[in-house]
CSV table of C-alpha atoms in Angstrom, one decimal:
chain,number,residue,atom,x,y,z
A,8,UNK,CA,-46.9,232.1,-28.2
A,9,UNK,CA,-50.1,232.0,-30.2
A,10,UNK,CA,-53.0,229.5,-30.9
A,11,UNK,CA,-52.2,228.5,-34.5
A,12,UNK,CA,-53.3,226.1,-37.4
A,13,UNK,CA,-51.5,223.7,-38.6
A,14,UNK,CA,-50.5,225.5,-42.0
A,15,UNK,CA,-48.7,228.1,-39.5
A,16,UNK,CA,-47.2,225.7,-37.5
A,17,UNK,CA,-46.2,223.3,-40.7
A,18,UNK,CA,-45.0,226.6,-42.6
A,19,UNK,CA,-42.2,227.6,-40.4
A,20,UNK,CA,-41.0,223.4,-40.7
A,21,UNK,CA,-38.0,224.0,-43.2
A,22,UNK,CA,-36.8,221.0,-46.1
A,23,UNK,CA,-33.9,219.6,-43.7
A,24,UNK,CA,-34.8,219.8,-40.7
A,25,UNK,CA,-34.7,217.8,-37.5
A,26,UNK,CA,-38.3,216.9,-36.0
A,27,UNK,CA,-38.7,215.4,-32.5
A,28,UNK,CA,-42.1,213.5,-32.9
A,29,UNK,CA,-43.6,213.0,-29.4
A,30,UNK,CA,-46.3,210.2,-28.6
A,31,UNK,CA,-45.3,205.9,-28.4
A,32,UNK,CA,-44.6,203.3,-31.6
A,33,UNK,CA,-48.4,204.1,-32.4
A,34,UNK,CA,-49.8,205.8,-29.0
A,35,UNK,CA,-50.4,209.5,-29.2
A,36,UNK,CA,-49.2,210.9,-31.9
A,37,UNK,CA,-49.6,214.2,-33.6
A,38,UNK,CA,-50.8,212.4,-36.5
A,39,UNK,CA,-53.0,215.9,-38.1
A,40,UNK,CA,-49.4,217.8,-37.8
A,41,UNK,CA,-47.8,214.8,-39.0
A,42,UNK,CA,-50.6,214.8,-42.4
A,43,UNK,CA,-50.2,218.3,-42.8
A,44,UNK,CA,-46.2,217.7,-43.1
A,45,UNK,CA,-47.0,215.5,-45.5
A,46,UNK,CA,-49.2,217.0,-47.9
A,47,UNK,CA,-46.9,220.3,-47.7
A,48,UNK,CA,-44.2,218.1,-48.6
A,49,UNK,CA,-41.8,218.3,-47.2
A,50,UNK,CA,-37.8,216.9,-47.9
A,51,UNK,CA,-35.4,215.5,-45.8
A,52,UNK,CA,-36.5,216.0,-42.6
A,53,UNK,CA,-34.6,214.3,-39.7
A,54,UNK,CA,-37.2,212.3,-37.7
A,55,UNK,CA,-36.6,211.7,-33.6
A,56,UNK,CA,-39.2,209.8,-32.4
A,57,UNK,CA,-39.8,206.5,-30.3
A,58,UNK,CA,-41.4,205.7,-33.9
A,59,UNK,CA,-44.7,204.5,-34.7
A,60,UNK,CA,-46.8,205.7,-37.7
A,61,UNK,CA,-45.3,208.5,-37.6
A,62,UNK,CA,-42.1,207.1,-39.2
A,63,UNK,CA,-44.4,205.5,-41.7
A,64,UNK,CA,-46.3,208.0,-43.4
A,65,UNK,CA,-43.1,210.5,-43.4
A,66,UNK,CA,-41.0,207.8,-45.0
A,67,UNK,CA,-43.4,206.7,-47.7
A,68,UNK,CA,-44.0,210.2,-48.6
A,69,UNK,CA,-41.0,210.8,-49.3
A,70,UNK,CA,-40.4,213.7,-46.2
A,71,UNK,CA,-38.1,211.7,-44.2
A,72,UNK,CA,-34.3,211.6,-45.2
A,73,UNK,CA,-33.1,210.0,-41.9
A,74,UNK,CA,-35.6,208.8,-39.2
A,75,UNK,CA,-33.3,208.4,-35.3
A,76,UNK,CA,-34.8,205.7,-33.1
A,77,UNK,CA,-34.5,202.3,-31.6
A,78,UNK,CA,-38.2,200.4,-32.3
A,79,UNK,CA,-40.3,201.4,-35.3
A,80,UNK,CA,-44.0,200.0,-34.2
A,81,UNK,CA,-47.6,200.1,-35.0
A,82,UNK,CA,-47.9,197.4,-31.3
A,83,UNK,CA,-50.9,195.7,-32.6
A,84,UNK,CA,-49.2,195.1,-35.1
A,85,UNK,CA,-45.4,194.5,-34.8
A,86,UNK,CA,-43.6,196.2,-37.5
A,87,UNK,CA,-44.2,198.8,-39.7
A,88,UNK,CA,-44.8,198.1,-43.5
A,89,UNK,CA,-43.9,201.2,-44.7
A,90,UNK,CA,-40.5,201.8,-43.2
A,91,UNK,CA,-39.5,197.9,-43.9
A,92,UNK,CA,-40.6,198.6,-47.2
A,93,UNK,CA,-38.0,201.6,-47.1
A,94,UNK,CA,-35.4,200.7,-45.3
A,95,UNK,CA,-34.8,197.4,-47.5
A,96,UNK,CA,-35.4,199.0,-50.5
A,97,UNK,CA,-32.7,201.5,-49.0
A,98,UNK,CA,-34.3,204.7,-49.2
A,99,UNK,CA,-34.4,206.2,-45.8
A,100,UNK,CA,-31.7,206.9,-43.4
A,101,UNK,CA,-31.1,205.5,-40.2
A,102,UNK,CA,-29.5,206.3,-37.0
A,103,UNK,CA,-30.0,203.2,-34.6
A,104,UNK,CA,-29.8,203.8,-30.6
A,105,UNK,CA,-31.0,201.7,-27.9
A,106,UNK,CA,-34.8,203.2,-27.0
A,107,UNK,CA,-32.7,204.2,-23.4
A,108,UNK,CA,-29.9,206.7,-25.7
A,109,UNK,CA,-33.0,208.4,-27.6
A,110,UNK,CA,-34.1,209.3,-23.7
A,111,UNK,CA,-31.0,210.5,-22.5
A,112,UNK,CA,-30.1,212.5,-26.0
A,113,UNK,CA,-33.5,214.8,-25.4
A,114,UNK,CA,-32.5,214.7,-21.4
A,115,UNK,CA,-28.8,216.3,-22.8
A,116,UNK,CA,-30.3,219.1,-25.4
A,117,UNK,CA,-33.4,219.5,-22.4
A,118,UNK,CA,-30.3,220.5,-19.7
A,119,UNK,CA,-28.2,221.9,-22.5
A,120,UNK,CA,-25.1,219.7,-22.6
A,121,UNK,CA,-23.3,218.4,-25.3
A,122,UNK,CA,-23.6,214.7,-24.3
A,123,UNK,CA,-24.7,212.7,-21.2
A,124,UNK,CA,-22.8,209.2,-20.3
A,125,UNK,CA,-25.2,206.1,-20.1
A,126,UNK,CA,-24.1,202.3,-20.5
A,127,UNK,CA,-26.7,201.3,-23.0
A,128,UNK,CA,-25.1,200.5,-26.1
A,129,UNK,CA,-21.3,199.2,-25.0
A,130,UNK,CA,-20.9,196.1,-26.9
A,131,UNK,CA,-23.4,196.1,-28.8
A,132,UNK,CA,-23.6,197.0,-32.5
A,133,UNK,CA,-25.0,200.5,-32.1
A,134,UNK,CA,-21.4,201.4,-31.7
A,135,UNK,CA,-21.2,199.9,-35.3
A,136,UNK,CA,-23.8,201.1,-37.0
A,137,UNK,CA,-23.1,204.5,-35.5
A,138,UNK,CA,-19.5,205.4,-35.9
A,139,UNK,CA,-19.8,208.9,-34.6
A,140,UNK,CA,-20.5,207.2,-31.1
A,141,UNK,CA,-17.7,208.4,-28.5
A,142,UNK,CA,-16.7,206.5,-25.3
A,143,UNK,CA,-16.1,208.3,-22.5
A,144,UNK,CA,-14.1,207.4,-18.8
A,145,UNK,CA,-15.6,208.0,-15.7
A,146,UNK,CA,-13.4,211.0,-14.1
A,147,UNK,CA,-14.2,209.7,-10.9
A,148,UNK,CA,-13.3,206.3,-11.8
A,149,UNK,CA,-12.7,203.5,-14.6
A,150,UNK,CA,-16.0,203.5,-15.7
A,151,UNK,CA,-16.0,202.9,-19.7
A,152,UNK,CA,-19.5,204.6,-20.4
A,153,UNK,CA,-21.6,205.7,-23.7
A,154,UNK,CA,-21.3,209.7,-24.1
A,155,UNK,CA,-25.0,210.0,-25.9
A,156,UNK,CA,-24.7,212.6,-28.0
A,157,UNK,CA,-27.6,216.0,-27.3
A,158,UNK,CA,-30.4,215.5,-29.5
A,159,UNK,CA,-31.0,218.4,-30.5
A,160,UNK,CA,-34.0,219.5,-32.3
A,161,UNK,CA,-35.3,222.6,-34.6
A,162,UNK,CA,-38.7,221.3,-33.9
A,163,UNK,CA,-41.2,219.8,-31.8
A,164,UNK,CA,-44.3,218.2,-32.2
A,165,UNK,CA,-46.3,216.4,-29.4
A,166,UNK,CA,-50.1,215.8,-28.8
A,167,UNK,CA,-51.6,216.2,-25.0
A,168,UNK,CA,-55.4,215.5,-24.8
A,169,UNK,CA,-56.2,219.3,-23.2
A,170,UNK,CA,-54.3,223.1,-23.4
A,171,UNK,CA,-55.6,226.4,-23.4
A,172,UNK,CA,-54.0,229.4,-25.5
A,173,UNK,CA,-51.4,229.7,-23.9
A,174,UNK,CA,-49.7,226.1,-24.3
A,175,UNK,CA,-50.0,224.6,-21.0
A,176,UNK,CA,-51.0,221.0,-21.3
A,177,UNK,CA,-52.2,217.9,-19.5
A,178,UNK,CA,-52.3,214.5,-20.6
A,179,UNK,CA,-55.1,212.9,-19.4
A,180,UNK,CA,-53.8,209.3,-20.3
A,181,UNK,CA,-51.4,206.9,-18.2
A,182,UNK,CA,-48.2,207.9,-19.0
A,183,UNK,CA,-46.7,211.3,-20.1
A,184,UNK,CA,-44.2,209.2,-22.6
A,185,UNK,CA,-40.9,212.1,-23.2
A,186,UNK,CA,-43.0,214.8,-24.7
A,187,UNK,CA,-41.8,217.9,-22.1
A,188,UNK,CA,-38.1,216.2,-23.0
A,189,UNK,CA,-38.8,216.6,-26.8
A,190,UNK,CA,-39.6,220.3,-26.4
A,191,UNK,CA,-37.4,221.1,-24.0
A,192,UNK,CA,-34.7,219.7,-26.5
A,193,UNK,CA,-36.3,221.8,-29.1
A,194,UNK,CA,-36.5,225.2,-30.7
A,195,UNK,CA,-39.5,226.1,-32.0
A,196,UNK,CA,-42.3,223.8,-29.9
A,197,UNK,CA,-46.1,222.6,-31.3
A,198,UNK,CA,-48.5,221.7,-29.3
A,199,UNK,CA,-51.4,219.6,-30.6
A,200,UNK,CA,-54.6,218.7,-28.3
A,201,UNK,CA,-57.8,217.2,-28.5
A,202,UNK,CA,-59.5,220.6,-26.7
A,203,UNK,CA,-58.4,223.9,-26.4
A,204,UNK,CA,-59.9,225.1,-23.1
A,205,UNK,CA,-59.9,228.2,-20.3
A,206,UNK,CA,-57.0,227.9,-18.0
A,207,UNK,CA,-59.3,227.2,-15.4
A,208,UNK,CA,-61.0,224.0,-16.4
A,209,UNK,CA,-57.5,223.0,-17.9
A,210,UNK,CA,-56.7,223.1,-14.3
A,211,UNK,CA,-59.4,221.6,-13.0
A,212,UNK,CA,-59.2,218.3,-14.7
A,213,UNK,CA,-56.9,216.2,-12.8
A,214,UNK,CA,-54.3,216.9,-10.4
A,215,UNK,CA,-50.9,219.5,-11.1
A,216,UNK,CA,-48.2,216.9,-11.9
A,217,UNK,CA,-50.0,215.4,-15.4
A,218,UNK,CA,-50.1,219.4,-16.6
A,219,UNK,CA,-47.2,217.8,-19.0
A,220,UNK,CA,-46.4,221.5,-20.5
A,221,UNK,CA,-45.9,225.6,-19.3
A,222,UNK,CA,-46.4,228.3,-21.4
A,223,UNK,CA,-42.5,228.4,-21.5
A,224,UNK,CA,-42.5,225.3,-23.5
A,225,UNK,CA,-44.6,225.7,-26.1
A,226,UNK,CA,-44.3,228.1,-29.4
A,227,UNK,CA,-47.8,227.4,-30.6
A,228,UNK,CA,-51.0,225.6,-29.7
A,229,UNK,CA,-53.7,223.7,-32.4
A,230,UNK,CA,-57.2,222.3,-31.3
A,231,UNK,CA,-56.9,219.4,-33.9
A,232,UNK,CA,-60.1,217.2,-32.2
A,233,UNK,CA,-59.6,213.3,-33.3
A,234,UNK,CA,-55.5,214.9,-34.0
A,235,UNK,CA,-53.6,211.8,-32.8
A,236,UNK,CA,-55.7,209.2,-34.8
A,237,UNK,CA,-55.4,206.6,-36.2
A,238,UNK,CA,-52.8,206.2,-33.0
A,239,UNK,CA,-54.7,206.1,-29.4
A,240,UNK,CA,-55.3,209.1,-27.3
A,241,UNK,CA,-56.3,207.8,-24.6
A,242,UNK,CA,-59.5,208.1,-22.1
A,243,UNK,CA,-60.3,210.6,-25.0
A,244,UNK,CA,-60.0,207.0,-27.5
A,245,UNK,CA,-58.3,203.7,-28.2
A,246,UNK,CA,-56.0,202.8,-31.8
A,247,UNK,CA,-58.0,202.7,-34.7
A,248,UNK,CA,-57.1,199.2,-35.2
A,249,UNK,CA,-59.2,198.6,-38.0
A,250,UNK,CA,-57.8,201.2,-39.6
A,251,UNK,CA,-54.8,200.7,-38.8
A,252,UNK,CA,-54.6,197.2,-40.1
A,253,UNK,CA,-56.0,199.1,-43.4
A,254,UNK,CA,-53.1,201.5,-43.1
A,255,UNK,CA,-50.6,198.7,-42.6
A,256,UNK,CA,-51.9,196.3,-45.7
A,257,UNK,CA,-53.2,199.1,-47.9
A,258,UNK,CA,-50.1,200.1,-51.0
A,259,UNK,CA,-49.0,203.6,-50.5
A,260,UNK,CA,-50.8,205.4,-53.6
A,261,UNK,CA,-54.0,204.1,-53.1
A,262,UNK,CA,-54.1,205.0,-49.3
A,263,UNK,CA,-53.0,208.3,-50.0
A,264,UNK,CA,-55.4,208.7,-52.4
A,265,UNK,CA,-58.2,207.9,-50.1
A,266,UNK,CA,-57.1,209.4,-47.0
A,267,UNK,CA,-54.3,212.1,-47.7
A,268,UNK,CA,-55.0,213.8,-50.5
A,269,UNK,CA,-57.8,217.0,-49.3
A,270,UNK,CA,-57.1,218.1,-46.1
A,271,UNK,CA,-57.6,217.4,-42.0
A,272,UNK,CA,-61.3,217.8,-41.7
A,273,UNK,CA,-61.2,215.7,-45.4
A,274,UNK,CA,-59.2,213.0,-43.7
A,275,UNK,CA,-61.7,213.3,-40.2
A,276,UNK,CA,-64.7,213.1,-42.8
A,277,UNK,CA,-63.2,209.7,-45.3
A,278,UNK,CA,-62.2,208.3,-41.8
A,279,UNK,CA,-65.8,208.3,-40.3
A,280,UNK,CA,-67.4,207.0,-44.0
B,11,UNK,CA,-53.2,166.0,-19.4
B,12,UNK,CA,-50.2,169.1,-19.0
B,13,UNK,CA,-49.8,170.6,-22.3
B,14,UNK,CA,-46.7,171.8,-23.8
B,15,UNK,CA,-47.7,175.6,-23.1
B,16,UNK,CA,-48.8,174.7,-19.7
B,17,UNK,CA,-45.2,173.4,-19.3
B,18,UNK,CA,-43.2,176.1,-21.5
B,19,UNK,CA,-45.5,179.2,-19.1
B,20,UNK,CA,-44.2,177.0,-15.8
B,21,UNK,CA,-40.6,177.4,-17.2
B,22,UNK,CA,-40.6,181.0,-17.8
B,23,UNK,CA,-42.5,181.4,-14.7
B,24,UNK,CA,-39.1,179.9,-13.4
B,25,UNK,CA,-37.0,182.6,-14.7
B,26,UNK,CA,-38.0,185.1,-12.1
B,27,UNK,CA,-37.5,182.4,-8.8
B,28,UNK,CA,-35.2,184.2,-6.3
B,29,UNK,CA,-35.2,187.9,-8.1
B,30,UNK,CA,-37.1,190.0,-5.2
B,31,UNK,CA,-38.5,193.4,-6.0
B,32,UNK,CA,-37.5,194.0,-9.3
B,33,UNK,CA,-40.0,194.7,-12.3
B,34,UNK,CA,-40.8,191.4,-14.0
B,35,UNK,CA,-40.6,192.3,-18.2
B,36,UNK,CA,-41.8,190.0,-20.7
B,37,UNK,CA,-42.3,190.2,-24.7
B,38,UNK,CA,-45.1,187.7,-25.5
B,39,UNK,CA,-48.2,186.0,-24.3
B,40,UNK,CA,-46.6,182.6,-22.4
B,41,UNK,CA,-43.8,185.1,-20.8
B,42,UNK,CA,-45.9,187.1,-19.7
B,43,UNK,CA,-48.1,184.6,-18.1
B,44,UNK,CA,-45.4,183.0,-16.9
B,45,UNK,CA,-44.4,186.7,-15.3
B,46,UNK,CA,-48.1,186.3,-13.2
B,47,UNK,CA,-48.0,183.1,-12.3
B,48,UNK,CA,-44.3,183.7,-10.5
B,49,UNK,CA,-45.8,187.2,-9.1
B,50,UNK,CA,-48.8,184.5,-7.4
B,51,UNK,CA,-46.5,181.9,-6.0
B,52,UNK,CA,-42.8,181.5,-5.3
B,53,UNK,CA,-41.9,185.8,-6.0
B,54,UNK,CA,-44.5,187.0,-4.3
B,55,UNK,CA,-42.4,190.7,-4.5
B,56,UNK,CA,-42.0,190.8,-8.2
B,57,UNK,CA,-43.5,194.0,-10.5
B,58,UNK,CA,-46.0,193.1,-13.1
B,59,UNK,CA,-47.2,195.5,-15.5
B,60,UNK,CA,-50.3,195.7,-17.7
B,61,UNK,CA,-47.6,196.3,-20.6
B,62,UNK,CA,-48.4,200.1,-20.7
B,63,UNK,CA,-48.0,202.2,-17.6
B,64,UNK,CA,-49.5,200.5,-15.1
B,65,UNK,CA,-48.3,197.8,-12.2
B,66,UNK,CA,-50.9,195.4,-11.2
B,67,UNK,CA,-50.5,192.4,-8.4
B,68,UNK,CA,-53.0,190.1,-9.5
B,69,UNK,CA,-55.1,191.9,-11.7
B,70,UNK,CA,-55.5,194.9,-8.7
B,71,UNK,CA,-53.6,198.1,-9.4
B,72,UNK,CA,-50.8,198.8,-6.8
B,73,UNK,CA,-48.4,202.1,-8.5
B,74,UNK,CA,-47.6,203.5,-12.3
B,75,UNK,CA,-44.9,203.0,-14.3
B,76,UNK,CA,-43.9,205.2,-17.2
B,77,UNK,CA,-42.2,204.5,-19.5
B,78,UNK,CA,-39.3,207.1,-18.1
B,79,UNK,CA,-39.6,205.2,-15.3
B,80,UNK,CA,-38.5,202.2,-16.7
B,81,UNK,CA,-35.9,203.3,-17.6
B,82,UNK,CA,-34.2,204.4,-14.8
B,83,UNK,CA,-35.2,200.7,-13.9
B,84,UNK,CA,-33.1,199.4,-16.7
B,85,UNK,CA,-30.5,201.7,-15.1
B,86,UNK,CA,-30.7,201.2,-12.0
B,87,UNK,CA,-30.0,197.7,-13.1
B,88,UNK,CA,-33.4,196.7,-10.6
B,89,UNK,CA,-35.4,194.8,-13.9
B,90,UNK,CA,-35.2,191.0,-15.6
B,91,UNK,CA,-37.2,191.0,-18.7
B,92,UNK,CA,-38.1,187.8,-20.3
B,93,UNK,CA,-37.5,189.3,-24.1
B,94,UNK,CA,-38.2,188.0,-27.5
B,95,UNK,CA,-35.3,187.0,-30.5
B,96,UNK,CA,-35.0,186.8,-33.9
B,97,UNK,CA,-31.4,185.2,-33.9
B,98,UNK,CA,-29.8,184.0,-30.6
B,99,UNK,CA,-26.4,182.7,-30.9
B,100,UNK,CA,-24.3,181.0,-28.6
B,101,UNK,CA,-23.0,183.2,-26.4
B,102,UNK,CA,-26.1,185.2,-25.6
B,103,UNK,CA,-26.4,187.4,-27.7
B,104,UNK,CA,-29.5,188.1,-29.9
B,105,UNK,CA,-30.9,190.5,-32.7
B,106,UNK,CA,-34.2,191.7,-32.6
B,107,UNK,CA,-33.0,194.2,-35.4
B,108,UNK,CA,-32.9,193.4,-38.5
B,109,UNK,CA,-31.7,190.0,-41.2
B,110,UNK,CA,-29.3,190.2,-43.9
B,111,UNK,CA,-26.4,193.6,-43.9
B,112,UNK,CA,-27.8,196.4,-41.3
B,113,UNK,CA,-26.7,199.0,-44.5
B,114,UNK,CA,-29.4,197.4,-46.3
B,115,UNK,CA,-31.7,194.8,-44.4
B,116,UNK,CA,-33.1,192.0,-46.7
B,117,UNK,CA,-35.9,192.4,-43.4
B,118,UNK,CA,-36.2,195.2,-41.6
B,119,UNK,CA,-37.6,194.0,-38.4
B,120,UNK,CA,-38.3,195.8,-34.7
B,121,UNK,CA,-34.8,198.0,-34.3
B,122,UNK,CA,-32.6,197.1,-31.3
B,123,UNK,CA,-35.1,198.4,-28.7
B,124,UNK,CA,-34.5,198.5,-25.0
B,125,UNK,CA,-32.1,195.1,-25.9
B,126,UNK,CA,-28.8,196.9,-25.3
B,127,UNK,CA,-29.1,199.1,-22.6
B,128,UNK,CA,-31.0,195.8,-21.0
B,129,UNK,CA,-28.9,193.3,-21.7
B,130,UNK,CA,-25.7,195.4,-19.5
B,131,UNK,CA,-28.0,197.1,-16.8
B,132,UNK,CA,-30.0,194.0,-15.1
B,133,UNK,CA,-30.5,190.3,-16.0
B,134,UNK,CA,-32.3,188.9,-19.7
B,135,UNK,CA,-33.7,185.9,-20.2
B,136,UNK,CA,-34.9,184.7,-23.4
B,137,UNK,CA,-38.4,183.0,-24.9
B,138,UNK,CA,-38.1,181.4,-28.3
B,139,UNK,CA,-41.5,179.9,-29.7
B,140,UNK,CA,-40.0,177.8,-32.7
B,141,UNK,CA,-36.4,176.4,-31.5
B,142,UNK,CA,-34.7,176.3,-35.0
B,143,UNK,CA,-31.5,176.7,-36.8
B,144,UNK,CA,-32.9,180.3,-38.4
B,145,UNK,CA,-32.9,181.3,-34.2
B,146,UNK,CA,-30.4,179.6,-32.8
B,147,UNK,CA,-27.5,180.8,-35.3
B,148,UNK,CA,-23.6,180.2,-35.0
B,149,UNK,CA,-23.5,184.4,-35.6
B,150,UNK,CA,-26.8,187.2,-35.6
B,151,UNK,CA,-26.7,190.2,-38.1
B,152,UNK,CA,-27.0,192.8,-35.4
B,153,UNK,CA,-26.1,192.3,-31.7
B,154,UNK,CA,-29.3,193.7,-30.5
B,155,UNK,CA,-28.8,192.5,-27.0
B,156,UNK,CA,-25.6,191.9,-25.7
B,157,UNK,CA,-24.1,188.3,-24.8
B,158,UNK,CA,-21.9,186.9,-22.2
B,159,UNK,CA,-18.5,187.5,-24.7
B,160,UNK,CA,-19.6,191.1,-24.4
B,161,UNK,CA,-20.3,192.0,-21.0
B,162,UNK,CA,-23.3,191.8,-20.5
B,163,UNK,CA,-25.4,191.8,-16.6
B,164,UNK,CA,-26.8,188.0,-16.8
B,165,UNK,CA,-28.3,186.3,-18.9
B,166,UNK,CA,-30.0,183.6,-17.0
B,167,UNK,CA,-32.1,181.3,-19.4
B,168,UNK,CA,-33.4,180.5,-22.8
B,169,UNK,CA,-37.0,178.7,-22.9
B,170,UNK,CA,-37.9,177.6,-26.0
B,171,UNK,CA,-41.0,175.0,-27.0
B,172,UNK,CA,-38.7,172.3,-27.0
B,173,UNK,CA,-36.2,173.5,-23.8
B,174,UNK,CA,-34.7,175.2,-21.2
B,175,UNK,CA,-31.3,176.4,-22.3
B,176,UNK,CA,-29.0,178.5,-20.0
B,177,UNK,CA,-24.7,179.3,-19.3
B,178,UNK,CA,-24.0,177.2,-16.9
B,179,UNK,CA,-20.7,176.5,-18.3
B,180,UNK,CA,-16.7,177.5,-18.2
B,181,UNK,CA,-16.7,179.6,-21.2
B,182,UNK,CA,-20.3,180.8,-20.4
B,183,UNK,CA,-21.7,179.5,-23.5
B,184,UNK,CA,-25.2,177.7,-24.0
B,185,UNK,CA,-26.1,174.6,-22.8
B,186,UNK,CA,-28.8,172.3,-22.7
B,187,UNK,CA,-30.6,172.5,-18.7
B,188,UNK,CA,-34.0,170.5,-20.1
B,189,UNK,CA,-36.1,169.5,-22.2
B,190,UNK,CA,-39.7,169.2,-21.9
B,191,UNK,CA,-41.3,165.6,-21.5
B,192,UNK,CA,-41.7,164.1,-24.6
B,193,UNK,CA,-38.3,166.0,-26.2
B,194,UNK,CA,-35.5,164.1,-27.0
B,195,UNK,CA,-32.0,165.3,-26.2
B,196,UNK,CA,-31.1,165.0,-30.3
B,197,UNK,CA,-34.2,166.8,-31.4
B,198,UNK,CA,-33.1,170.1,-29.8
B,199,UNK,CA,-29.5,170.0,-30.9
B,200,UNK,CA,-30.5,168.8,-34.6
B,201,UNK,CA,-32.6,172.6,-34.0
B,202,UNK,CA,-29.9,174.4,-32.8
B,203,UNK,CA,-27.4,175.5,-35.4
B,204,UNK,CA,-24.1,175.7,-33.4
B,205,UNK,CA,-22.9,173.0,-31.4
B,206,UNK,CA,-25.4,172.8,-27.9
B,207,UNK,CA,-23.5,171.8,-24.3
B,208,UNK,CA,-25.3,168.7,-23.7
B,209,UNK,CA,-23.2,167.4,-20.7
B,210,UNK,CA,-24.0,163.5,-19.0
B,211,UNK,CA,-28.2,163.1,-18.7
B,212,UNK,CA,-29.9,165.7,-19.7
B,213,UNK,CA,-33.8,166.0,-17.0
B,214,UNK,CA,-36.9,166.7,-18.0
B,215,UNK,CA,-37.9,170.5,-17.7
B,216,UNK,CA,-40.1,169.9,-14.8
B,217,UNK,CA,-44.0,170.3,-14.8
B,218,UNK,CA,-46.8,172.3,-13.4
B,219,UNK,CA,-47.7,171.6,-10.2
B,220,UNK,CA,-51.5,171.3,-9.7
B,221,UNK,CA,-51.8,174.3,-7.7
B,222,UNK,CA,-49.4,176.2,-10.8
B,223,UNK,CA,-52.0,174.3,-13.4
B,224,UNK,CA,-55.3,175.5,-11.5
B,225,UNK,CA,-54.0,179.5,-11.4
B,226,UNK,CA,-53.3,178.6,-15.7
B,227,UNK,CA,-56.1,177.6,-16.5
B,228,UNK,CA,-58.9,178.9,-14.7
B,229,UNK,CA,-57.3,182.2,-13.0
B,230,UNK,CA,-54.5,183.8,-15.6
B,231,UNK,CA,-55.5,182.0,-18.9
B,232,UNK,CA,-59.3,181.0,-19.0
B,233,UNK,CA,-59.4,181.8,-22.4
B,234,UNK,CA,-56.3,179.8,-23.4
B,235,UNK,CA,-54.3,182.8,-25.4
B,236,UNK,CA,-51.2,180.5,-24.3
B,237,UNK,CA,-52.1,177.8,-27.4
B,238,UNK,CA,-52.1,180.5,-30.4
């Protein structure tokens, strides 16, 4: 376990890997790390996520080959325009699950199980568009259930408000989302955070149950202030609605040239203009 | 003068009548006002969130409900959601995923979200702000939420800007329960892309009471978001 730079983290993520991304929709996404991945020009990634602009950035830039998700949304802007564009043009493959199924798939992977049974999906076209999905009879009765396969990840990427240099991490907002599960489902686990603080300060910053990650769950931590921008990272900052509108309405090449061609510090400077 | 939006809010609230201490979830302003109105009046046990992770009783915090606990309630069946639908068929199958062929959609929408789990796990209702043949279709392009013919737990009502619909027919196909004041049966039938069951004299959707109107106008929505 070590404190690392975004470049060091991205160097460990190779073409074709399956990458899980924490947060939810347009909330607390590890955007600095997503931007670094995009700049490094990774290809053929399978991205497992409760989708937001992480999906838009990785599809528009050609990094993602497949998205595994239940939805992709910018929340205050319901539909993710870059993802929608890629789907309508056949530029990205999709594995579409019920969002509870996605949770169960992470739970299975985290518990080293091949699958977990769930009712969600039965009768719906989720079964039609995922012909690999199997059902299972309860061994204790007649219930027919979906055998949701484990979502084993090569890499998990999450963003929290605070962490120490060991990977103990705390969320200060209202929802942990599924960030701990993403880490438990993955072989390599990267945590970015608003601030790295001494352990005593981390522990003093709130009740113990909001310490979401511990050292066993994280391989490297990086301090990326404002690193979830333009998604929300409350209470440090809310979603940058104005920027999100610009992202959603600007053509990709213009947006990329304006904000993504430099490095993360260039990005942070550019958004403050 | 009571507005159509106020009648819709009350009709949405009615969906949760008798539900007890379960989570009322919703997508959209009108169903959200309906859930809160129900909690303040005839369904005081309902749980309502702020749309994030906080449970509210009339704007005051009463609990915590992060997404992972919502999924547990979906699986346990202790929830009744009022969802949106881009397409809806006579059995209550709904689509929020995409328009056209799933492999290469004409329009990518949200994705199935929690619709498959919601509809098999607990009671589901729908809010359709613009009743039209584009929404009420013979066959949905991607079954996101399942209907009665595919094993839904219970599809209770569909509230639209014109009417309230339910599935109280022998084969559980969609029926016109009531038309909103000023709306004719013919208007609703013409705006529905499949044959709607219309039996006998169709009643009018009830008007909000004076107490309900005051709550909507002065307490829940003084800024008039319901009219947008």
